[in-house]
Amino acid sequence: PAHYRRGVALRKEGKDEEAAGYFLAAAQRGYHLAEVELAYLHAEEGSALRDDPAAYAWFTLAIKHEPKPTQARILSKDREVVRRRMRSADKKEARRLSGVLLSNLGAVPAYTEAR
């Protein structure tokens, strides 16, 4: 959808905070690639949005929605990198945030293009 495409364009321009809003809107509409973008936005070194518990939670949601086992394994490995660098309190927050995202967006059906 347009929200996702706008988020990608903003991210290419280095406007990660603005891009995140568009990715969130796309994720809420079932565009699951936006969940992946949000996970990496929160996980990347040097990102203004760096937040390991949030990254972990977005990876968890993205893994749930990923239909391709190979891609799910890649996301799982990246989530594990984030988990390993967190402290105990951050891990607790990551579990809480994962529960919130799964509760709020876990059952959102995948976006499909109108034909």
XYZ file of C-alpha atoms in Angstrom:
115
model
C 0.000 0.000 0.000
C 0.900 3.632 -0.265
C 1.816 3.881 3.436
C 4.520 1.250 3.062
C 5.932 2.771 -0.132
C 6.043 6.217 1.496
C 7.835 4.736 4.518
C 10.442 3.138 2.257
C 11.010 6.432 0.441
C 11.394 8.329 3.715
C 13.792 5.726 5.048
C 15.953 6.097 1.943
C 16.050 9.836 2.683
C 17.241 9.109 6.222
C 13.948 10.204 7.782
C 13.544 7.110 9.959
C 11.248 8.655 12.560
C 8.800 9.840 9.918
C 9.094 6.523 8.052
C 8.176 4.626 11.222
C 4.763 6.299 11.299
C 4.029 5.158 7.774
C 5.275 1.640 8.495
C 3.033 1.469 11.562
C 0.027 2.543 9.493
C 0.861 -0.120 6.900
C 1.316 -2.803 9.591
C -2.072 -1.921 11.069
C -3.582 -2.545 7.626
C -1.983 -5.985 7.317
C 1.081 -5.110 5.235
C 3.402 -7.446 7.083
C 6.621 -6.243 5.406
C 6.115 -3.063 7.414
C 6.580 -5.114 10.598
C 9.980 -6.197 9.306
C 10.925 -2.593 8.562
C 9.911 -1.541 12.072
C 11.942 -4.364 13.595
C 15.077 -3.298 11.753
C 14.479 0.415 12.392
C 14.466 -0.337 16.118
C 17.378 -2.815 15.954
C 19.981 -0.985 13.871
C 23.084 0.500 15.415
C 23.041 4.274 15.141
C 19.311 4.483 14.505
C 17.495 7.339 16.196
C 14.795 4.757 16.944
C 17.146 2.151 18.448
C 15.115 0.315 21.083
C 15.972 -3.340 21.619
C 12.748 -4.348 23.417
C 10.691 -2.761 20.613
C 12.885 -4.404 17.960
C 12.431 -7.791 19.633
C 8.660 -7.314 19.747
C 8.423 -6.291 16.080
C 10.615 -9.247 15.068
C 8.296 -11.550 17.035
C 5.251 -10.231 15.181
C 7.022 -10.355 11.807
C 8.053 -13.970 12.419
C 4.442 -14.894 13.256
C 3.253 -13.435 9.950
C 6.125 -14.676 7.747
C 4.847 -17.477 5.487
C 8.288 -18.450 4.116
C 10.278 -20.675 6.500
C 13.638 -19.433 5.176
C 12.690 -15.805 5.804
C 11.266 -16.672 9.222
C 14.613 -18.266 10.155
C 16.500 -15.121 9.112
C 14.167 -12.967 11.205
C 14.546 -15.373 14.129
C 18.343 -15.142 13.940
C 18.193 -11.347 13.881
C 15.776 -11.362 16.817
C 18.246 -13.564 18.710
C 21.026 -11.007 18.109
C 18.798 -8.374 19.696
C 17.875 -10.679 22.595
C 21.517 -11.408 23.392
C 22.419 -7.753 23.795
C 19.545 -6.999 26.177
C 19.726 -6.961 29.948
C 17.206 -8.778 32.117
C 14.894 -5.755 32.539
C 14.951 -5.158 28.777
C 14.046 -8.797 28.137
C 11.068 -8.470 30.454
C 9.955 -5.344 28.580
C 10.493 -7.132 25.259
C 8.168 -9.947 26.355
C 5.558 -7.410 27.477
C 5.752 -5.464 24.201
C 5.593 -8.699 22.201
C 2.379 -9.587 23.993
C 0.888 -6.174 23.253
C 1.780 -6.333 19.555
C 0.574 -9.913 19.199
C -2.668 -8.998 20.946
C -3.248 -5.875 18.867
C -1.866 -6.885 15.458
C -1.343 -10.646 15.590
C -4.668 -11.474 13.997
C -4.602 -8.723 11.345
C -5.067 -10.530 8.028
C -2.395 -10.052 5.406
C -2.940 -7.193 3.009
C -3.875 -8.295 -0.490
C -3.986 -6.119 -3.579
C -7.437 -5.535 -5.036
C -7.736 -7.195 -8.409
